[in-house]
PDB file of C-alpha atoms in Angstrom:
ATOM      1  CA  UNK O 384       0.000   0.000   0.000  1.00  0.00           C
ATOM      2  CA  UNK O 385       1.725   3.484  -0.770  1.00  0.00           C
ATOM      3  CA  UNK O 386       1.534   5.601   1.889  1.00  0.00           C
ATOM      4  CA  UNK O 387       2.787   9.318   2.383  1.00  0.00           C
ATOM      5  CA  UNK O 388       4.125  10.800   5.744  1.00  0.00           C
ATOM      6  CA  UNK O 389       4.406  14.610   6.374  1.00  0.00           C
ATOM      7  CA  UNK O 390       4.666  16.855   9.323  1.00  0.00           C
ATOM      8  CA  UNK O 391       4.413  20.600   9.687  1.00  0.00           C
ATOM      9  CA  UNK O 392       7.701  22.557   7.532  1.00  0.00           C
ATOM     10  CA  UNK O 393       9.126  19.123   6.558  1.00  0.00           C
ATOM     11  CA  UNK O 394       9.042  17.422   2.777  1.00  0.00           C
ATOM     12  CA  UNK O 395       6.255  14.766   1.772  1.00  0.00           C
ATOM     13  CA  UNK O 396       8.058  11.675   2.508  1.00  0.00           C
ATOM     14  CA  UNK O 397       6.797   8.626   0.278  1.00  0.00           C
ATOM     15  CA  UNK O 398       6.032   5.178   1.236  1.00  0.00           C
ATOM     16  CA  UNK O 399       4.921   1.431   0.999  1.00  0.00           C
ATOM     17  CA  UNK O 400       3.428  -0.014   3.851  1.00  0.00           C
ATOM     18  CA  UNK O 401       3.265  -4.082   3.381  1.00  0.00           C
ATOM     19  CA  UNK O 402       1.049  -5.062   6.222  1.00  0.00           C
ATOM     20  CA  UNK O 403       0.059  -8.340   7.188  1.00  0.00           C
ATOM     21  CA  UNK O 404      -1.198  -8.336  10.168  1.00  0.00           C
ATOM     22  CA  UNK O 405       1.653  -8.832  12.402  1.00  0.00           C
ATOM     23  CA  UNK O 406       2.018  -7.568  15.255  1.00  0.00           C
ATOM     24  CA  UNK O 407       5.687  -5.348  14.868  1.00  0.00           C
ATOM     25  CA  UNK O 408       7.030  -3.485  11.973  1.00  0.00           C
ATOM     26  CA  UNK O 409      10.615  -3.369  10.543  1.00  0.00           C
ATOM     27  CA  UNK O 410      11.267   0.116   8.740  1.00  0.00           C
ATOM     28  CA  UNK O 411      13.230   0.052   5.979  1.00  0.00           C
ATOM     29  CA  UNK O 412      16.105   2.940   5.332  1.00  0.00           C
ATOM     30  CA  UNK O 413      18.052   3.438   1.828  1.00  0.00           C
ATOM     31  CA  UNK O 414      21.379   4.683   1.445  1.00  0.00           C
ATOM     32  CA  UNK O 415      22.675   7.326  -0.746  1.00  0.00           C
ATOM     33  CA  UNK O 416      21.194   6.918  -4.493  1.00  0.00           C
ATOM     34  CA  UNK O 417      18.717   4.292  -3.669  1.00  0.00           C
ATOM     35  CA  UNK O 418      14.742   4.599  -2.969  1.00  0.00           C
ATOM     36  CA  UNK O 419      12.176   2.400  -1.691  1.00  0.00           C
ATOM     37  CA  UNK O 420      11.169   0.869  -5.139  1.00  0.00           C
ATOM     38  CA  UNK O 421      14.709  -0.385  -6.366  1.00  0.00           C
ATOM     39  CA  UNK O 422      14.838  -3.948  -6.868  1.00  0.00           C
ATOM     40  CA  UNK O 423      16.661  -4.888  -4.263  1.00  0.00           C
ATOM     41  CA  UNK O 424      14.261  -3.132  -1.532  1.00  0.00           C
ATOM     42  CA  UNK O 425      11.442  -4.257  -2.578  1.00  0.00           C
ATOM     43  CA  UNK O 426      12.496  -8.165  -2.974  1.00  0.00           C
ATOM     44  CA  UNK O 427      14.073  -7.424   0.546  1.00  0.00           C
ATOM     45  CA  UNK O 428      10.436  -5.763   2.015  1.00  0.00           C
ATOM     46  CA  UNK O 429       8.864  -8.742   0.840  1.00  0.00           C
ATOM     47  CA  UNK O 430      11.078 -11.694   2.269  1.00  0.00           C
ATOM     48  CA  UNK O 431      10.973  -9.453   5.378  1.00  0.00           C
ATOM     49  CA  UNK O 432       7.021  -9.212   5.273  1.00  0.00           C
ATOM     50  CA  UNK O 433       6.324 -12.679   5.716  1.00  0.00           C
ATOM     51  CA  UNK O 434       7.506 -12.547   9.508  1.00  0.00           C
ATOM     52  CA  UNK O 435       7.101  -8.356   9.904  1.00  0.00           C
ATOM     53  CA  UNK O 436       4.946  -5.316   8.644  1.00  0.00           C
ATOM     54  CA  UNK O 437       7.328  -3.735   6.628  1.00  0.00           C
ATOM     55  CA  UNK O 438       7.589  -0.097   6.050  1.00  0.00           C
ATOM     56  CA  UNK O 439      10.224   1.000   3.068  1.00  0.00           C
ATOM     57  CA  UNK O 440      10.042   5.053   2.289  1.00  0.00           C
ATOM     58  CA  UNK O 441      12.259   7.314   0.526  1.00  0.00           C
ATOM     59  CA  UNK O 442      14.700   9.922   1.902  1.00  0.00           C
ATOM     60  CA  UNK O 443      13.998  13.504   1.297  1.00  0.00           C
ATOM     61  CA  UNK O 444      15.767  14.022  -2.357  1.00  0.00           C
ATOM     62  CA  UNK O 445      15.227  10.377  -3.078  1.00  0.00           C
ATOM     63  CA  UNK O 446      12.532   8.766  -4.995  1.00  0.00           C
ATOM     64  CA  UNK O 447       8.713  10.442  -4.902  1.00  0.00           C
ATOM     65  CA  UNK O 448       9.741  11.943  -1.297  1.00  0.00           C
ATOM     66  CA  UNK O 449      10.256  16.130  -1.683  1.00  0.00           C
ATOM     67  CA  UNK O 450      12.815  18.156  -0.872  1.00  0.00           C
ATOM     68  CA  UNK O 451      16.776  17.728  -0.927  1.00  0.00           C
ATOM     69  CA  UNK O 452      19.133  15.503   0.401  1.00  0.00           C
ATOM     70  CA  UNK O 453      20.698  16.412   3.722  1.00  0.00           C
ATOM     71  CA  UNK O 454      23.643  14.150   3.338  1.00  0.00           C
ATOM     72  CA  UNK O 455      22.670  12.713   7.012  1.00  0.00           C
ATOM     73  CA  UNK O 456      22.083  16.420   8.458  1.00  0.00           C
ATOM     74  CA  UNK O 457      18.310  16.610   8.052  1.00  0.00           C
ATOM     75  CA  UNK O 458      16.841  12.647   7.230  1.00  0.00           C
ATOM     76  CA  UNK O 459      16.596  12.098  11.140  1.00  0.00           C
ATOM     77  CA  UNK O 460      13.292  14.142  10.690  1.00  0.00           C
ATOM     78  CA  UNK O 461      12.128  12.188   7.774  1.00  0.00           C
ATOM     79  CA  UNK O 462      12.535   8.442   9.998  1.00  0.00           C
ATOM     80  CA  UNK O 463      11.342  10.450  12.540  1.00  0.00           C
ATOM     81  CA  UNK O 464       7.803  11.237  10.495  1.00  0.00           C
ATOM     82  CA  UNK O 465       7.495   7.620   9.702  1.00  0.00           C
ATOM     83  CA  UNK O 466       7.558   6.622  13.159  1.00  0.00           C
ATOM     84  CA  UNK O 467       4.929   9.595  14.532  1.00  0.00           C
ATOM     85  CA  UNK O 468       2.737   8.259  11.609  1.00  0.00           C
ATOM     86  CA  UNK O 469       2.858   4.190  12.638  1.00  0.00           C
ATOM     87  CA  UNK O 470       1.984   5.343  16.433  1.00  0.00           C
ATOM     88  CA  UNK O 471      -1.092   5.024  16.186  1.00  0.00           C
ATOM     89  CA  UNK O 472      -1.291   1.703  14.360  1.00  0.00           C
ATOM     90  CA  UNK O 473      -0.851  -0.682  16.905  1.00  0.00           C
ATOM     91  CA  UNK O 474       2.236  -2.200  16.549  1.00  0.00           C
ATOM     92  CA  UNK O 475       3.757  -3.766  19.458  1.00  0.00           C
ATOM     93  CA  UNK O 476       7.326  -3.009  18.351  1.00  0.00           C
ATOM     94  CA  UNK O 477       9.162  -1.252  15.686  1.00  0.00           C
ATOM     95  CA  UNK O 478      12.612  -1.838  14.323  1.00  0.00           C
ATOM     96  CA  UNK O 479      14.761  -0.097  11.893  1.00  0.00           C
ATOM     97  CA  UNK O 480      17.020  -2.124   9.056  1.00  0.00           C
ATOM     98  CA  UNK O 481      19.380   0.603   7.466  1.00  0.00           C
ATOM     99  CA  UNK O 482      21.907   0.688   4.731  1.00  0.00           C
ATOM    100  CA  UNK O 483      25.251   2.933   4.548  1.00  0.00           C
ATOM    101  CA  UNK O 484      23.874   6.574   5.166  1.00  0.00           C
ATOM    102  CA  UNK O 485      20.200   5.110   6.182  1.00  0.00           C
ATOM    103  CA  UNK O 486      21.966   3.068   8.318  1.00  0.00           C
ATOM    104  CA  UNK O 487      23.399   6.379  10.488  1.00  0.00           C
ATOM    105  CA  UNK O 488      20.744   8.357   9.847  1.00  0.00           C
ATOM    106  CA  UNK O 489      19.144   4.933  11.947  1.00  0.00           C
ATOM    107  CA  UNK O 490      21.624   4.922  14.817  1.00  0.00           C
ATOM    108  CA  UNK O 491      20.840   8.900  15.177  1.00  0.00           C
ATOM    109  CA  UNK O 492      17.403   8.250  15.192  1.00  0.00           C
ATOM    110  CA  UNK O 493      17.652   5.654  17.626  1.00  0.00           C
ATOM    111  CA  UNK O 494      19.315   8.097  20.528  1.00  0.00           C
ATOM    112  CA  UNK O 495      16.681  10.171  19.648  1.00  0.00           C
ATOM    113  CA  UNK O 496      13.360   8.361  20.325  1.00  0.00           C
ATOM    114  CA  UNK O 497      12.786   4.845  22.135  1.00  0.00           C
ATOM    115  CA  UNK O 498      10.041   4.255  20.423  1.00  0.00           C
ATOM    116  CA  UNK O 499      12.585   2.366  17.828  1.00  0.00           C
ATOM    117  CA  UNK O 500      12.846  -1.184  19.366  1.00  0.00           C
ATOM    118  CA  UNK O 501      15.665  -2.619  17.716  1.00  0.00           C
ATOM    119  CA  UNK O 502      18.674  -1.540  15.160  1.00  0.00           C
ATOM    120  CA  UNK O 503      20.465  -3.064  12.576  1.00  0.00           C
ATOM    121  CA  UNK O 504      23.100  -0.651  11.103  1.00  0.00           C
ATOM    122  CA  UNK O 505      24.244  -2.038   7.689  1.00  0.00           C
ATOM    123  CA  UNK O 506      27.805  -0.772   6.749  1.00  0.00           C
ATOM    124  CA  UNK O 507      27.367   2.257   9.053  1.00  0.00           C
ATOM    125  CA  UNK O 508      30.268   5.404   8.660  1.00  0.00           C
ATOM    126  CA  UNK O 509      31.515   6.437  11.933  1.00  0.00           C
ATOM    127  CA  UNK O 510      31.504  10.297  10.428  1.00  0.00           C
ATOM    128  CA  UNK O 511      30.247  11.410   6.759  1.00  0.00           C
ATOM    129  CA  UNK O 512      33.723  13.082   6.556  1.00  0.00           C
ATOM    130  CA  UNK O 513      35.387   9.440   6.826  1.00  0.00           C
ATOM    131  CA  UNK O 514      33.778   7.690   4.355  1.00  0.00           C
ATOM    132  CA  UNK O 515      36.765   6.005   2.635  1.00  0.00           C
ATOM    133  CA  UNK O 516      36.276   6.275  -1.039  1.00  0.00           C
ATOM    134  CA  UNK O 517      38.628   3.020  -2.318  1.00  0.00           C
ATOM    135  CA  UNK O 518      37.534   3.472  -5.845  1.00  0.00           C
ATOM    136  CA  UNK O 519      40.118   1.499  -7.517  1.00  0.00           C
ATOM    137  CA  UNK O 520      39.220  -1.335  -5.486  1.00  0.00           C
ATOM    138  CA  UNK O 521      37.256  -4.226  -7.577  1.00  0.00           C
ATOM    139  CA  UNK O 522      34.542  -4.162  -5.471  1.00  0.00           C
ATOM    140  CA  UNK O 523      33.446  -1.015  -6.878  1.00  0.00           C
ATOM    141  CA  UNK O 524      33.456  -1.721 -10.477  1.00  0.00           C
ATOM    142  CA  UNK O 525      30.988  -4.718  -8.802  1.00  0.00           C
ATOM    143  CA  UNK O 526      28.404  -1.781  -6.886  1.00  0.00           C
ATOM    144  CA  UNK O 527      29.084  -0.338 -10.582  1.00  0.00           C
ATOM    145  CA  UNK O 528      27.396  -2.946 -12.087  1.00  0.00           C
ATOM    146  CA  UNK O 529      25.005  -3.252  -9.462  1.00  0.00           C
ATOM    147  CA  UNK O 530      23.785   0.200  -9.546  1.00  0.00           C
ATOM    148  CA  UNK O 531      23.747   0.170 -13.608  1.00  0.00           C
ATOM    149  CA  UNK O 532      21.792  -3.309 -14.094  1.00  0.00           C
ATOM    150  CA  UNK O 533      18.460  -3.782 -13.771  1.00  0.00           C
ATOM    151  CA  UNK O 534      18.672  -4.304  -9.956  1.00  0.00           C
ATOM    152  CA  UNK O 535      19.457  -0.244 -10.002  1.00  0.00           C
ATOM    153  CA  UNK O 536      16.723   0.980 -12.346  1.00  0.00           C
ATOM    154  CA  UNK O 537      14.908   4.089 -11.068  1.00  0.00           C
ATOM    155  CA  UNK O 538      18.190   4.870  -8.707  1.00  0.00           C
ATOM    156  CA  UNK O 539      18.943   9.060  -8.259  1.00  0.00           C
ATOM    157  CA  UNK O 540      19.238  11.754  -6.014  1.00  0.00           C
ATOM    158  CA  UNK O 541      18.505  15.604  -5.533  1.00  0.00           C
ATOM    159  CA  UNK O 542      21.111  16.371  -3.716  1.00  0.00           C
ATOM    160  CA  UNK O 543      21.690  19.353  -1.088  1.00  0.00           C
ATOM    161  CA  UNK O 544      24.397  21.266   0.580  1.00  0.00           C
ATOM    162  CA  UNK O 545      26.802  18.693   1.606  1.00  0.00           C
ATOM    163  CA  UNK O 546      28.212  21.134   3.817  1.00  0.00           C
ATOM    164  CA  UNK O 547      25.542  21.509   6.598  1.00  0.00           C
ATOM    165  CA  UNK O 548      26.246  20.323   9.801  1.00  0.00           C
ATOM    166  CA  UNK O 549      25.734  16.847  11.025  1.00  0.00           C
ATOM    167  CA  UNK O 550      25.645  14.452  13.759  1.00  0.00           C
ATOM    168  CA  UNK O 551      28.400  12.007  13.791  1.00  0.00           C
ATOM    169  CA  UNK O 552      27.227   8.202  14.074  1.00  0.00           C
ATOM    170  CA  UNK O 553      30.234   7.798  16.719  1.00  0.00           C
ATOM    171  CA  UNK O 554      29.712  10.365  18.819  1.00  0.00           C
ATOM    172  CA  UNK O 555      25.852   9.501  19.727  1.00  0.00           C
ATOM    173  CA  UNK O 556      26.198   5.478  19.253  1.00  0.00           C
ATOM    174  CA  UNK O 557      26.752   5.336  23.419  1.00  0.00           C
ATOM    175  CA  UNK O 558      23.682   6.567  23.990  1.00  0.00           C
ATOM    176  CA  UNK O 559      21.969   4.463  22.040  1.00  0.00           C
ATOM    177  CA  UNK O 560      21.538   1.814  24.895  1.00  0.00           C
ATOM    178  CA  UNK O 561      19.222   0.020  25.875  1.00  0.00           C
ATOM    179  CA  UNK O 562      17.989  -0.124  22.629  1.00  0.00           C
ATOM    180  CA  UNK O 563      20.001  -3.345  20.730  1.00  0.00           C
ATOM    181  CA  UNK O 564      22.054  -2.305  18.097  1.00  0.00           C
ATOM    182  CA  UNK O 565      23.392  -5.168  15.501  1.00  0.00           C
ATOM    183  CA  UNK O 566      26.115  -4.134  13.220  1.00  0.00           C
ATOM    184  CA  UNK O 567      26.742  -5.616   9.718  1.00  0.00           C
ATOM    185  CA  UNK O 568      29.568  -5.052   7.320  1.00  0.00           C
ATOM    186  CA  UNK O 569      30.908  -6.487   4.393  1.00  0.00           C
ATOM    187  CA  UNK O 570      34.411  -7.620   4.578  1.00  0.00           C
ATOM    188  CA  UNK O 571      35.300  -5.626   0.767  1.00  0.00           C
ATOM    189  CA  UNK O 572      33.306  -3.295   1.185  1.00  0.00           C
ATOM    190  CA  UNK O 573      35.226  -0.343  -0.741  1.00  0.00           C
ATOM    191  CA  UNK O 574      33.088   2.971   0.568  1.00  0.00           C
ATOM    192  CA  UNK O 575      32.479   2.279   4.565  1.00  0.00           C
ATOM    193  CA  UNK O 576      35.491   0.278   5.305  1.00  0.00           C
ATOM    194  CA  UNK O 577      34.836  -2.718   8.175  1.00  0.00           C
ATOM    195  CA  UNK O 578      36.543  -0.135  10.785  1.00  0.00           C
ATOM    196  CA  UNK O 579      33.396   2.336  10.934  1.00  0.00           C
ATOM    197  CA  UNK O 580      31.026  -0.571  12.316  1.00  0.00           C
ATOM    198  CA  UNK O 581      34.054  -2.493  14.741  1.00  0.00           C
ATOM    199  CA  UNK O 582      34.288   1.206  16.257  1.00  0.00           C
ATOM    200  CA  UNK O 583      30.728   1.821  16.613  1.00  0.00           C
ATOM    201  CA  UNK O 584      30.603  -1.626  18.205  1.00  0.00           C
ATOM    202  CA  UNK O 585      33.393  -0.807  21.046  1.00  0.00           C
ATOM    203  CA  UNK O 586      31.587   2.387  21.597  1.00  0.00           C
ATOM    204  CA  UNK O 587      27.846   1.593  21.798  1.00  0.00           C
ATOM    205  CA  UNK O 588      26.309  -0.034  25.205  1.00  0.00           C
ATOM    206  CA  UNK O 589      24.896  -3.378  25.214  1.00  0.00           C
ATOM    207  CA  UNK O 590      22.966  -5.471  23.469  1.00  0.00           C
ATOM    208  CA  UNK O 591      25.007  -4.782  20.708  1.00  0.00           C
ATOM    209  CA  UNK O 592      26.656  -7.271  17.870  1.00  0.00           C
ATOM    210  CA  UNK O 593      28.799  -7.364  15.183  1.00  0.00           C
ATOM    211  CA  UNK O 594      28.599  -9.391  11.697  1.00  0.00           C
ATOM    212  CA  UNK O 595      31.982  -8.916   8.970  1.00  0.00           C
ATOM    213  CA  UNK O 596      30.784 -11.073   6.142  1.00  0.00           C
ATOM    214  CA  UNK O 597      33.274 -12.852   4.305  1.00  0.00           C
ATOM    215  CA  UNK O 598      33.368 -11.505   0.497  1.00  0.00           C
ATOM    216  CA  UNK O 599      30.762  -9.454   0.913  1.00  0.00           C
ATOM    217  CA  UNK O 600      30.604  -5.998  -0.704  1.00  0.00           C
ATOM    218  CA  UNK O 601      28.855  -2.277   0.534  1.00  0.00           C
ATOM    219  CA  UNK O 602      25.587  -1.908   2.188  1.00  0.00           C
ATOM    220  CA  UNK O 603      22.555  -4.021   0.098  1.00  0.00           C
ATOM    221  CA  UNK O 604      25.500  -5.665  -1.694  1.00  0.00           C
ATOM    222  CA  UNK O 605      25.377  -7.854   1.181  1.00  0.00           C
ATOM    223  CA  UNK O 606      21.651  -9.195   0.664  1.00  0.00           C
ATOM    224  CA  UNK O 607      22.443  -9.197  -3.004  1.00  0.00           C
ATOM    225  CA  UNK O 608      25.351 -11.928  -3.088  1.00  0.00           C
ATOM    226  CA  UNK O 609      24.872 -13.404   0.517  1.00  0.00           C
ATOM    227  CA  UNK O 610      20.623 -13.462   0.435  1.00  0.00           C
ATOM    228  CA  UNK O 611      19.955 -16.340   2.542  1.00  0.00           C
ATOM    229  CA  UNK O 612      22.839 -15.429   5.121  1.00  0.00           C
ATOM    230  CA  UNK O 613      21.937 -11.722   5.365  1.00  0.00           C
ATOM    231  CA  UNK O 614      18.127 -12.761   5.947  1.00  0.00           C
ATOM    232  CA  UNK O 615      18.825 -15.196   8.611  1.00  0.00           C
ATOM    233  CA  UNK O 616      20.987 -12.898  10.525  1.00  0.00           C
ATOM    234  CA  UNK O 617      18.627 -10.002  10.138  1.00  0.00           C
ATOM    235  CA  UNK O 618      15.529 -12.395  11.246  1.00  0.00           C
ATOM    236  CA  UNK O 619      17.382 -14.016  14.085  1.00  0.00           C
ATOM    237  CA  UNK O 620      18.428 -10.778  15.453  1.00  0.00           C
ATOM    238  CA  UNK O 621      14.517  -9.224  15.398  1.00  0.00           C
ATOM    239  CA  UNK O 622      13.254 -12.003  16.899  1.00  0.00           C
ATOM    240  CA  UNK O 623      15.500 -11.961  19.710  1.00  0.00           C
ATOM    241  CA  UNK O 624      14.731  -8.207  20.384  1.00  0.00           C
ATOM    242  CA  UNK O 625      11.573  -6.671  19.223  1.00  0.00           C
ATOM    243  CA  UNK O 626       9.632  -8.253  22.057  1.00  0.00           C
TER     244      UNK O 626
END
């Protein structure tokens, strides 16, 4: 069902809402370039579905949401308008599954507002300004294809002032806790090298823990060569903690 969220001064943020009755919702959150209808999100919604009400949306910039993108200085506000909109729903529990920058824009969110139940982070940066950039790396002729296949049809961006200032994934991941926090990284991944997540992982509180995949590349990379794996791991860890 496509949904639309929107509060007072903010963009129209667009959505699917898969619902099936259960009683807790996983939310969905995109990285840079991506949207909620790519094929990869919407294959992953729908394995997810089957055990969760799924929620997938698109970042400000991104998609059929409005606006610009914040680079991770302004998309708290659009997670944040997803979650006043499911309040009243009657959900049980709500976790967030995010990917590269939807996966910090998740840990902000989450040492913002306890009504998110559970995190999975998903080749998280420590700091936008540390993103590493390995381009000549042959993982990244692999996101290449990825991104220019039919797997990334309908991918874009409007971007924004890269400049504004943001909140750094590392310095807020402490505070974080009690909420559970489960960080995943691909071992090649060529952006967001394995260090961001192992040093959000020494500082965040418990329950917290870390997944490096073996040959596994950036963000949904990892669901897109390692499906049944990356499922598992992200089913296991919900069921253990949005209860």
């Amino acid at each position: 069902m496509v949904v639309t969220f929107q509060t007072k001064g903010s963009p129209v943020i667009s959505g699917n809402h898969y619902r099936q009755g259960h009683p807790s919702v996983v939310i969905l959150a995109h990285g840079f370039f991506n949207n909620k209808d790519v094929y990869l999100f919407k294959k992953l919604a729908e394995d997810i579905s089957k055990t969760y009400d799924v929620v997938t949306f698109d970042f400000r910039g991104h998609g059929e949401s409005g606006g610009f993108f914040g680079w991770t200085a302004h998309e708290q506000q659009d997670l944040e308008q997803v979650m006043t909109c499911l309040k009243g729903q009657g959900y049980d529990h709500a976790g967030v599954l995010g990917f590269s920058l939807g996966a910090a824009v998740a840990l902000i969110a989450a040492s913002q507002n306890r009504n998110i139940h559970s995190v999975i982070a998903v080749s998280a940066p420590v700091d936008f300004w540390q993103i590493d950039y390995h381009f000549w790396e042959p993982e990244m002729l692999e996101d290449l294809k990825l991104n220019i296949g039919h797997k990334g049809f309908g991918k874009g961006v409007r971007p924004g002032n890269p400049l504004a200032p943001k909140i750094k994934p590392l310095d807020i991941v402490a505070g974080i806790s009690p909420t559970p926090v489960f960080f995943i990284h691909g071992e090649k991944d060529w952006l967001i090298k394995p260090r961001h997540s192992e040093q959000l992982f020494a500082r965040c509180g418990e329950p917290k823990h870390l997944a490096i995949i073996p040959d596994a590349g950036h963000a949904e990379k990892i669901y897109d060569t390692h499906p049944e794996e990356f499922l598992r791991l992200c089913l296991e860890w919900f069921e253990r903690t949005l209860k």
